[in-house]
Tab-separated table of C-alpha atoms and ligand atoms in Angstrom:
chain	number	residue	atom	x	y	z
D	1	MET	CA	-30.280	-9.235	3.812
D	2	ILE	CA	-28.054	-7.915	1.036
D	3	LYS	CA	-26.979	-4.352	1.566
D	4	ARG	CA	-26.465	-2.135	-1.429
D	5	ILE	CA	-23.808	0.430	-0.680
D	6	GLY	CA	-22.531	3.276	-2.829
D	7	LEU	CA	-19.006	4.619	-2.278
D	8	LEU	CA	-17.470	7.806	-3.569
D	9	THR	CA	-14.388	9.907	-2.900
D	10	SER	CA	-14.670	13.593	-3.688
D	11	GLY	CA	-12.492	16.721	-3.584
D	12	GLY	CA	-8.704	16.772	-3.256
D	13	ASP	CA	-7.366	13.310	-2.507
D	14	CYS	CA	-5.244	12.307	0.472
D	15	GLN	CA	-3.631	9.226	1.873
D	16	ALA	CA	-5.861	6.557	3.489
D	17	LEU	CA	-8.933	6.968	1.269
D	18	ASN	CA	-8.535	3.367	0.126
D	19	ALA	CA	-7.805	2.169	3.654
D	20	THR	CA	-11.053	3.780	4.824
D	21	MET	CA	-13.189	2.239	2.071
D	22	ARG	CA	-11.612	-1.104	2.886
D	23	GLY	CA	-12.592	-0.578	6.527
D	24	VAL	CA	-16.214	0.129	5.582
D	25	VAL	CA	-16.621	-2.851	3.294
D	26	LYS	CA	-14.673	-5.387	5.352
D	27	GLY	CA	-16.407	-4.047	8.448
D	28	LEU	CA	-19.785	-4.883	6.916
D	29	SER	CA	-18.985	-8.449	6.014
D	30	ASP	CA	-15.975	-10.719	5.967
D	31	ASN	CA	-17.356	-11.856	2.651
D	32	VAL	CA	-17.526	-8.697	0.577
D	33	ASP	CA	-19.308	-10.600	-2.159
D	34	GLU	CA	-22.351	-10.889	0.103
D	35	LEU	CA	-22.776	-7.159	-0.377
D	36	GLU	CA	-23.467	-5.087	-3.436
D	37	VAL	CA	-20.931	-2.318	-3.487
D	38	TYR	CA	-21.046	0.316	-6.182
D	39	GLY	CA	-18.049	2.585	-6.630
D	40	PHE	CA	-18.750	5.932	-8.284
D	41	GLU	CA	-15.962	7.295	-10.442
D	42	ASP	CA	-14.387	10.695	-9.874
D	43	GLY	CA	-16.522	11.777	-6.947
D	44	TYR	CA	-19.958	13.337	-7.415
D	45	LYS	CA	-19.362	13.310	-11.179
D	46	GLY	CA	-19.873	9.541	-11.150
D	47	LEU	CA	-23.113	9.913	-9.218
D	48	ILE	CA	-24.395	12.694	-11.476
D	49	TYR	CA	-23.560	10.999	-14.772
D	50	GLY	CA	-24.160	7.400	-13.684
D	51	LYS	CA	-20.501	6.379	-13.980
D	52	TYR	CA	-19.991	3.513	-11.574
D	53	ARG	CA	-18.783	-0.037	-11.321
D	54	MET	CA	-19.593	-2.906	-9.043
D	55	LEU	CA	-16.754	-3.669	-6.687
D	56	THR	CA	-15.793	-7.105	-5.453
D	57	SER	CA	-13.595	-8.464	-2.688
D	58	ARG	CA	-10.639	-8.259	-5.076
D	59	ASP	CA	-10.953	-4.482	-5.205
D	60	PHE	CA	-10.492	-4.220	-1.445
D	61	SER	CA	-7.561	-6.549	-1.214
D	62	GLY	CA	-4.099	-5.035	-0.853
D	63	ILE	CA	-5.277	-1.438	-0.687
D	64	LEU	CA	-4.622	-0.671	2.981
D	65	THR	CA	-1.276	0.870	2.141
D	66	GLN	CA	-2.177	2.279	-1.264
D	67	GLY	CA	-2.301	6.072	-1.571
D	68	GLY	CA	-4.719	7.969	-3.824
D	69	THR	CA	-8.173	6.536	-4.455
D	70	ILE	CA	-9.151	3.470	-6.456
D	71	LEU	CA	-12.321	5.350	-7.481
D	72	GLY	CA	-10.725	8.560	-8.707
D	73	THR	CA	-11.869	11.966	-7.498
D	74	SER	CA	-12.726	15.434	-8.760
D	75	ARG	CA	-13.721	18.791	-7.369
D	76	GLN	CA	-17.418	19.560	-7.831
D	77	PRO	CA	-17.991	22.859	-6.012
D	78	PHE	CA	-20.956	22.836	-3.637
D	79	LYS	CA	-22.090	26.278	-4.820
D	80	LEU	CA	-22.553	24.885	-8.341
D	81	MET	CA	-24.548	21.825	-7.304
D	82	ARG	CA	-27.872	23.633	-7.762
D	83	VAL	CA	-26.683	25.161	-11.038
D	84	PRO	CA	-27.534	23.020	-14.101
D	85	ASP	CA	-24.534	21.722	-16.086
D	86	GLU	CA	-23.652	23.033	-19.566
D	87	LYS	CA	-26.299	20.754	-21.101
D	88	GLY	CA	-28.948	21.940	-18.658
D	89	LEU	CA	-28.862	18.810	-16.480
D	90	ASP	CA	-30.172	19.205	-12.925
D	91	LYS	CA	-27.274	17.681	-10.970
D	92	VAL	CA	-29.144	17.073	-7.728
D	93	ALA	CA	-32.016	15.336	-9.532
D	94	ALA	CA	-29.500	13.271	-11.510
D	95	MET	CA	-27.713	12.145	-8.328
D	96	LYS	CA	-31.001	11.109	-6.766
D	97	GLN	CA	-31.978	9.259	-9.899
D	98	THR	CA	-28.734	7.213	-9.874
D	99	TYR	CA	-29.194	6.450	-6.176
D	100	TYR	CA	-32.771	5.225	-6.628
D	101	LYS	CA	-32.013	3.360	-9.855
D	102	LEU	CA	-29.428	1.270	-7.999
D	103	CYS	CA	-31.779	0.863	-5.007
D	104	LEU	CA	-28.966	1.855	-2.665
D	105	ASP	CA	-29.403	1.391	1.075
D	106	CYS	CA	-26.927	4.173	1.617
D	107	LEU	CA	-24.176	6.241	0.124
D	108	VAL	CA	-20.826	6.520	1.906
D	109	ILE	CA	-19.081	9.729	0.927
D	110	LEU	CA	-15.421	10.384	1.687
D	111	GLY	CA	-14.398	14.004	1.473
D	112	GLY	CA	-13.596	17.335	3.058
D	113	ASN	CA	-15.671	20.400	3.879
D	114	GLY	CA	-17.143	21.091	0.433
D	115	THR	CA	-17.926	17.424	-0.084
D	116	GLN	CA	-19.618	17.354	3.298
D	117	LYS	CA	-21.897	20.261	2.335
D	118	THR	CA	-23.108	18.365	-0.722
D	119	ALA	CA	-23.484	15.216	1.405
D	120	ASN	CA	-25.725	17.216	3.708
D	121	LEU	CA	-27.706	18.531	0.756
D	122	LEU	CA	-28.323	14.941	-0.380
D	123	ARG	CA	-29.401	14.074	3.164
D	124	GLU	CA	-31.878	16.960	3.049
D	125	GLU	CA	-33.116	15.519	-0.242
D	126	GLY	CA	-33.936	12.287	1.568
D	127	LEU	CA	-30.956	10.035	0.742
D	128	ASN	CA	-29.267	7.838	3.354
D	129	ILE	CA	-25.841	9.386	3.714
D	130	ILE	CA	-22.738	8.706	5.769
D	131	HIS	CA	-19.845	11.126	5.456
D	132	LEU	CA	-16.268	10.166	6.333
D	133	PRO	CA	-13.866	13.038	7.103
D	134	LYS	CA	-10.843	13.022	4.826
D	135	THR	CA	-8.381	15.846	4.409
D	136	ILE	CA	-4.772	16.685	5.063
D	137	ASP	CA	-6.038	20.030	6.428
D	138	ASN	CA	-7.743	18.649	9.586
D	139	ASP	CA	-10.289	21.443	9.323
D	140	ILE	CA	-13.544	19.492	9.635
D	141	TYR	CA	-15.773	20.593	12.458
D	142	GLY	CA	-17.028	17.849	14.779
D	143	THR	CA	-14.025	15.526	14.607
D	144	ASP	CA	-10.714	15.849	16.422
D	145	MET	CA	-8.855	14.309	13.511
D	146	THR	CA	-9.277	13.645	9.800
D	147	PHE	CA	-7.514	10.850	7.951
D	148	GLY	CA	-4.742	12.117	5.706
D	149	PHE	CA	-3.537	14.734	8.178
D	150	ASN	CA	-0.878	12.655	9.890
D	151	SER	CA	0.487	11.246	6.638
D	152	ALA	CA	0.811	14.756	5.206
D	153	LEU	CA	2.360	15.905	8.462
D	154	GLU	CA	5.137	13.327	8.066
D	155	ILE	CA	5.884	14.591	4.557
D	156	ALA	CA	5.803	18.291	5.459
D	157	THR	CA	7.990	17.642	8.518
D	158	ASN	CA	10.420	15.675	6.397
D	159	ALA	CA	10.641	18.617	3.968
D	160	ILE	CA	11.571	20.930	6.851
D	161	ASP	CA	14.118	18.389	8.129
D	162	GLN	CA	15.770	18.286	4.714
D	163	ILE	CA	15.949	22.073	4.590
D	164	HIS	CA	17.631	22.220	7.998
D	165	THR	CA	20.973	20.828	6.836
D	166	THR	CA	21.260	22.976	3.737
D	167	ALA	CA	20.071	26.058	5.666
D	168	ALA	CA	22.821	25.491	8.211
D	169	SER	CA	25.506	25.253	5.510
D	170	HIS	CA	24.510	28.439	3.713
D	171	GLY	CA	23.314	30.687	6.474
D	172	ARG	CA	20.175	31.708	4.598
D	173	VAL	CA	16.552	32.315	5.454
D	174	PHE	CA	14.451	29.430	4.220
D	175	ILE	CA	10.696	29.379	3.754
D	176	VAL	CA	8.812	26.088	3.570
D	177	GLU	CA	5.232	26.586	2.405
D	178	VAL	CA	2.825	24.068	3.884
D	179	MET	CA	-0.688	23.272	2.631
D	180	GLY	CA	-3.823	23.549	4.750
D	181	HIS	CA	-6.035	25.795	2.641
D	182	LYS	CA	-7.473	28.487	4.953
D	183	VAL	CA	-6.521	26.681	8.156
D	184	GLY	CA	-3.177	26.527	9.979
D	185	SER	CA	-3.345	23.090	11.570
D	186	LEU	CA	-0.937	21.283	9.219
D	187	PRO	CA	1.609	24.154	9.072
D	188	LEU	CA	1.461	24.522	12.863
D	189	PHE	CA	2.085	20.839	13.553
D	190	ALA	CA	4.720	20.520	10.817
D	191	GLY	CA	6.450	23.695	11.983
D	192	VAL	CA	6.690	22.467	15.545
D	193	ALA	CA	7.686	18.929	14.493
D	194	GLY	CA	10.325	20.263	12.083
D	195	GLY	CA	11.783	22.758	14.559
D	196	ALA	CA	10.875	25.860	12.553
D	197	ASP	CA	11.891	29.222	14.004
D	198	ILE	CA	8.893	31.143	12.708
D	199	ILE	CA	5.419	29.820	11.806
D	200	LEU	CA	2.873	31.955	9.964
D	201	ILE	CA	-0.704	30.686	9.975
D	202	PRO	CA	-3.967	32.263	8.754
D	203	GLU	CA	-5.494	32.394	12.233
D	204	ILE	CA	-2.635	34.617	13.501
D	205	PRO	CA	-2.087	37.405	10.962
D	206	TYR	CA	1.593	38.355	10.785
D	207	ASP	CA	3.371	41.672	11.028
D	208	ILE	CA	6.309	41.547	8.616
D	209	LYS	CA	8.367	43.792	10.906
D	210	LYS	CA	7.942	41.280	13.723
D	211	VAL	CA	8.945	38.453	11.385
D	212	CYS	CA	12.093	40.383	10.424
D	213	ALA	CA	12.811	41.216	14.060
D	214	ALA	CA	12.714	37.492	14.878
D	215	ILE	CA	15.173	36.813	12.039
D	216	SER	CA	17.531	39.579	13.216
D	217	LYS	CA	17.332	38.377	16.799
D	218	ARG	CA	18.496	34.939	15.685
D	219	ALA	CA	21.313	36.428	13.612
D	220	LYS	CA	22.471	38.513	16.576
D	221	ALA	CA	22.461	35.388	18.730
D	222	GLY	CA	24.881	33.827	16.254
D	223	LYS	CA	22.342	31.568	14.506
D	224	ARG	CA	23.351	31.206	10.876
D	225	PHE	CA	19.911	30.505	9.469
D	226	THR	CA	16.178	30.884	10.030
D	227	ILE	CA	13.500	28.480	8.906
D	228	ILE	CA	10.035	29.889	8.399
D	229	VAL	CA	6.983	27.703	7.845
D	230	VAL	CA	4.424	29.709	5.913
D	231	ALA	CA	0.899	28.333	5.685
D	232	GLU	CA	-0.441	28.584	2.147
D	233	GLY	CA	-3.259	30.651	3.642
D	234	ALA	CA	-1.046	32.936	5.770
D	235	ILE	CA	-2.190	36.546	5.842
D	236	SER	CA	-0.583	39.821	6.914
D	237	LYS	CA	-2.097	42.062	9.562
D	238	GLU	CA	-2.799	44.730	6.908
D	239	ASP	CA	-4.693	42.302	4.677
D	240	ALA	CA	-6.588	40.792	7.601
D	241	LYS	CA	-8.102	44.228	8.281
D	242	LEU	CA	-9.643	44.487	4.806
D	243	SER	CA	-13.271	43.795	4.035
D	244	LYS	CA	-14.033	40.558	2.159
D	245	LYS	CA	-14.513	42.483	-1.074
D	246	GLU	CA	-11.326	44.545	-0.695
D	247	LEU	CA	-9.334	41.442	0.214
D	248	LYS	CA	-10.561	39.590	-2.854
D	249	LYS	CA	-9.312	42.447	-5.056
D	250	VAL	CA	-5.945	42.640	-3.292
D	251	MET	CA	-5.515	38.864	-3.585
D	252	GLU	CA	-6.303	38.946	-7.294
D	253	GLU	CA	-3.581	41.563	-7.789
D	254	LYS	CA	-1.097	39.588	-5.708
D	255	ALA	CA	-1.839	36.416	-7.647
D	256	LYS	CA	-0.620	38.203	-10.788
D	257	LYS	CA	2.699	38.990	-9.127
D	258	TYR	CA	3.459	36.052	-6.830
D	259	PRO	CA	3.036	32.317	-7.487
D	260	SER	CA	2.025	31.903	-3.832
D	261	VAL	CA	2.056	33.705	-0.487
D	262	SER	CA	5.658	32.683	0.318
D	263	TYR	CA	7.007	34.733	-2.566
D	264	GLU	CA	5.476	37.879	-1.153
D	265	VAL	CA	6.770	37.123	2.345
D	266	ALA	CA	10.240	36.401	0.913
D	267	GLU	CA	10.320	39.643	-1.068
D	268	ARG	CA	9.365	41.684	1.967
D	269	ILE	CA	11.964	39.967	4.190
D	270	GLN	CA	14.666	40.453	1.576
D	271	LYS	CA	13.826	44.166	1.317
D	272	ILE	CA	13.834	44.797	5.061
D	273	THR	CA	16.710	42.568	6.229
D	274	GLY	CA	18.816	42.164	3.097
D	275	SER	CA	18.931	38.405	3.838
D	276	GLU	CA	19.074	35.845	1.093
D	277	VAL	CA	15.732	33.994	1.125
D	278	ARG	CA	14.941	30.659	-0.522
D	279	ILE	CA	11.509	29.095	-0.910
D	280	THR	CA	10.492	25.432	-0.921
D	281	VAL	CA	6.937	24.439	-1.769
D	282	PRO	CA	6.367	20.709	-1.204
D	283	GLY	CA	2.861	21.188	-2.653
D	284	HIS	CA	1.015	18.050	-3.641
D	285	THR	CA	3.774	15.748	-2.410
D	286	GLN	CA	2.017	16.344	0.929
D	287	ARG	CA	-1.012	14.422	-0.331
D	288	GLY	CA	1.027	11.711	-2.024
D	289	GLY	CA	2.355	8.277	-1.211
D	290	GLU	CA	1.107	5.755	1.250
D	291	PRO	CA	-0.771	6.449	4.487
D	292	CYS	CA	1.300	6.462	7.664
D	293	ALA	CA	0.592	3.885	10.384
D	294	TYR	CA	-1.552	6.330	12.390
D	295	ASP	CA	-3.794	7.013	9.373
D	296	ARG	CA	-4.155	3.309	8.592
D	297	VAL	CA	-5.416	2.766	12.116
D	298	LEU	CA	-7.660	5.847	12.110
D	299	SER	CA	-9.237	5.010	8.761
D	300	THR	CA	-9.798	1.414	9.776
D	301	ARG	CA	-11.611	2.661	12.885
D	302	ILE	CA	-13.633	5.226	10.934
D	303	GLY	CA	-14.468	2.665	8.230
D	304	ALA	CA	-15.547	0.084	10.801
D	305	GLY	CA	-17.557	2.817	12.574
D	306	ALA	CA	-19.376	3.536	9.318
D	307	ALA	CA	-20.108	-0.178	8.849
D	308	GLU	CA	-21.602	-0.312	12.328
D	309	ALA	CA	-23.823	2.697	11.602
D	310	ILE	CA	-24.969	1.068	8.337
D	311	MET	CA	-25.887	-2.106	10.239
D	312	ASP	CA	-27.808	0.054	12.722
D	313	GLU	CA	-29.384	1.898	9.767
D	314	GLU	CA	-28.376	5.233	11.229
D	315	TYR	CA	-27.756	7.766	8.499
D	316	GLY	CA	-27.362	11.498	8.027
D	317	ILE	CA	-24.129	11.445	9.997
D	318	MET	CA	-20.387	11.935	9.826
D	319	ILE	CA	-18.232	9.314	11.518
D	320	GLY	CA	-15.747	11.365	13.514
D	321	ILE	CA	-13.341	10.731	16.344
D	322	VAL	CA	-13.670	12.695	19.562
D	323	ASP	CA	-11.522	12.067	22.652
D	324	ASP	CA	-10.242	8.944	20.927
D	325	LYS	CA	-13.755	7.507	20.584
D	326	ILE	CA	-15.589	6.974	17.308
D	327	LYS	CA	-18.567	9.321	17.240
D	328	ARG	CA	-21.628	9.643	14.997
D	329	VAL	CA	-22.003	13.362	14.389
D	330	PRO	CA	-25.261	14.552	12.749
D	331	LEU	CA	-24.465	16.208	9.411
D	332	ALA	CA	-27.006	18.891	10.267
D	333	GLU	CA	-24.714	19.936	13.137
D	334	CYS	CA	-21.360	19.960	11.375
D	335	ALA	CA	-21.906	20.686	7.670
D	336	GLY	CA	-20.763	24.124	6.584
D	337	LYS	CA	-18.633	24.740	9.674
D	338	LEU	CA	-14.873	25.070	9.601
D	339	LYS	CA	-12.544	23.931	12.373
D	340	THR	CA	-9.728	26.441	12.720
D	341	VAL	CA	-6.724	26.805	15.022
D	342	SER	CA	-7.431	29.001	18.005
D	343	PRO	CA	-4.638	31.525	18.642
D	344	LYS	CA	-5.014	30.383	22.257
D	345	ASP	CA	-4.471	26.721	21.328
D	346	GLN	CA	-2.165	24.870	23.725
D	347	LEU	CA	0.211	24.001	20.902
D	348	VAL	CA	0.487	27.646	19.858
D	349	LYS	CA	1.195	28.492	23.487
D	350	ALA	CA	3.838	25.782	23.819
D	351	ALA	CA	5.460	26.834	20.539
D	352	LYS	CA	5.672	30.451	21.708
D	353	GLN	CA	7.030	29.289	25.042
D	354	ILE	CA	9.978	27.589	23.359
D	355	GLY	CA	10.712	30.695	21.300
D	356	ILE	CA	8.896	30.091	18.010
D	357	SER	CA	7.635	33.369	16.576
D	358	PHE	CA	4.237	33.674	14.902
D	359	GLY	CA	5.048	37.160	13.677
D	360	ASP	CA	2.297	38.641	15.848
S	401	F6P	O1	-7.873	20.355	0.941
S	401	F6P	C1	-6.674	19.715	0.646
S	401	F6P	C2	-5.758	20.602	-0.138
S	401	F6P	O2	-4.581	19.890	-0.396
S	401	F6P	C3	-5.455	21.942	0.513
S	401	F6P	O3	-4.484	21.842	1.520
S	401	F6P	C4	-5.035	22.750	-0.684
S	401	F6P	O4	-5.296	24.117	-0.460
S	401	F6P	C5	-5.918	22.236	-1.776
S	401	F6P	O5	-6.342	20.949	-1.371
S	401	F6P	C6	-5.255	22.131	-3.111
S	401	F6P	O6	-6.213	21.759	-4.034
S	401	F6P	P1	-5.946	21.261	-5.506
S	401	F6P	O7	-5.402	19.862	-5.433
S	401	F6P	O8	-7.276	21.297	-6.144
S	401	F6P	O9	-4.941	22.185	-6.099
């Protein structure tokens, strides 16, 4: 029986989106042309406005190593999904209409947390949904790992490696700002892998005096430089104490003054220690380029796991990986939850043990 599958990639891109879609489609049939595969353009936008194309075996050939997404992506905030668009269109009704018009057996949605919430909403609306966890942030609840994370980790680590040699020549304090949104997983792993001296993550609010004390301690021990990995979501102890409303106001003010959190940290360090501080923000390079070998394997497993679920006609799930086993996780259990780094995490403990400061 011909299966009609819809595919879409939504939210910020990452490496291995194409590799995962290839895994799904090839996992369903070694002759892709026995299937009907519809690719929606630019994420949920394509589903809302009926922008799609039929994909053939050619589309899935040679894309294992290709970064980005062959479908394009866009951010369509979950909180606006129930709000009509500027022309008054009901987005949820429009998505359902496209789905039913194409007589889809299921919709495979690749995305992060926000994307997953909309996927769950569509499940609640009665559509057959499978969500596949993509993000460089590794912050999706219910899976040990997301595809994209390890590729981004290589890039962020490489950025820290590059800084090491120049930091040693100049004897400066260097900050490398690592992505991860509100979660410290990527900065933590990159910081440890890159041999950072200080790592600041959102889950462990920092005390600037402690950060400066760690810098001075290194200087006194004859170390010419300090490398600090600052998570883009890092937060000071003072700010962490504020209410949500107060914090929002403070952040709005800070955004007027500093391009990102690292600039504030740098200014405060410079003031207290008098050290020369330089900032590197690898930014979107962390999401760029081809997937690393680990991600190619992970996405192939996740894609094949999705194909298996489609053949079993089990929907309303995320295909995750837990204890190195592919797992079908009900969307009702994981949607809307964030996976954060516990301050008691073994890696945090190990990092502290070898002398890395978290400024706490
Ligand atoms: O979720 C992935 C991510 O790269 C985050 O690490 C980062 O905060 C955000 O997306 C950046 O989003 P955008 O590409 O929309 O600027």
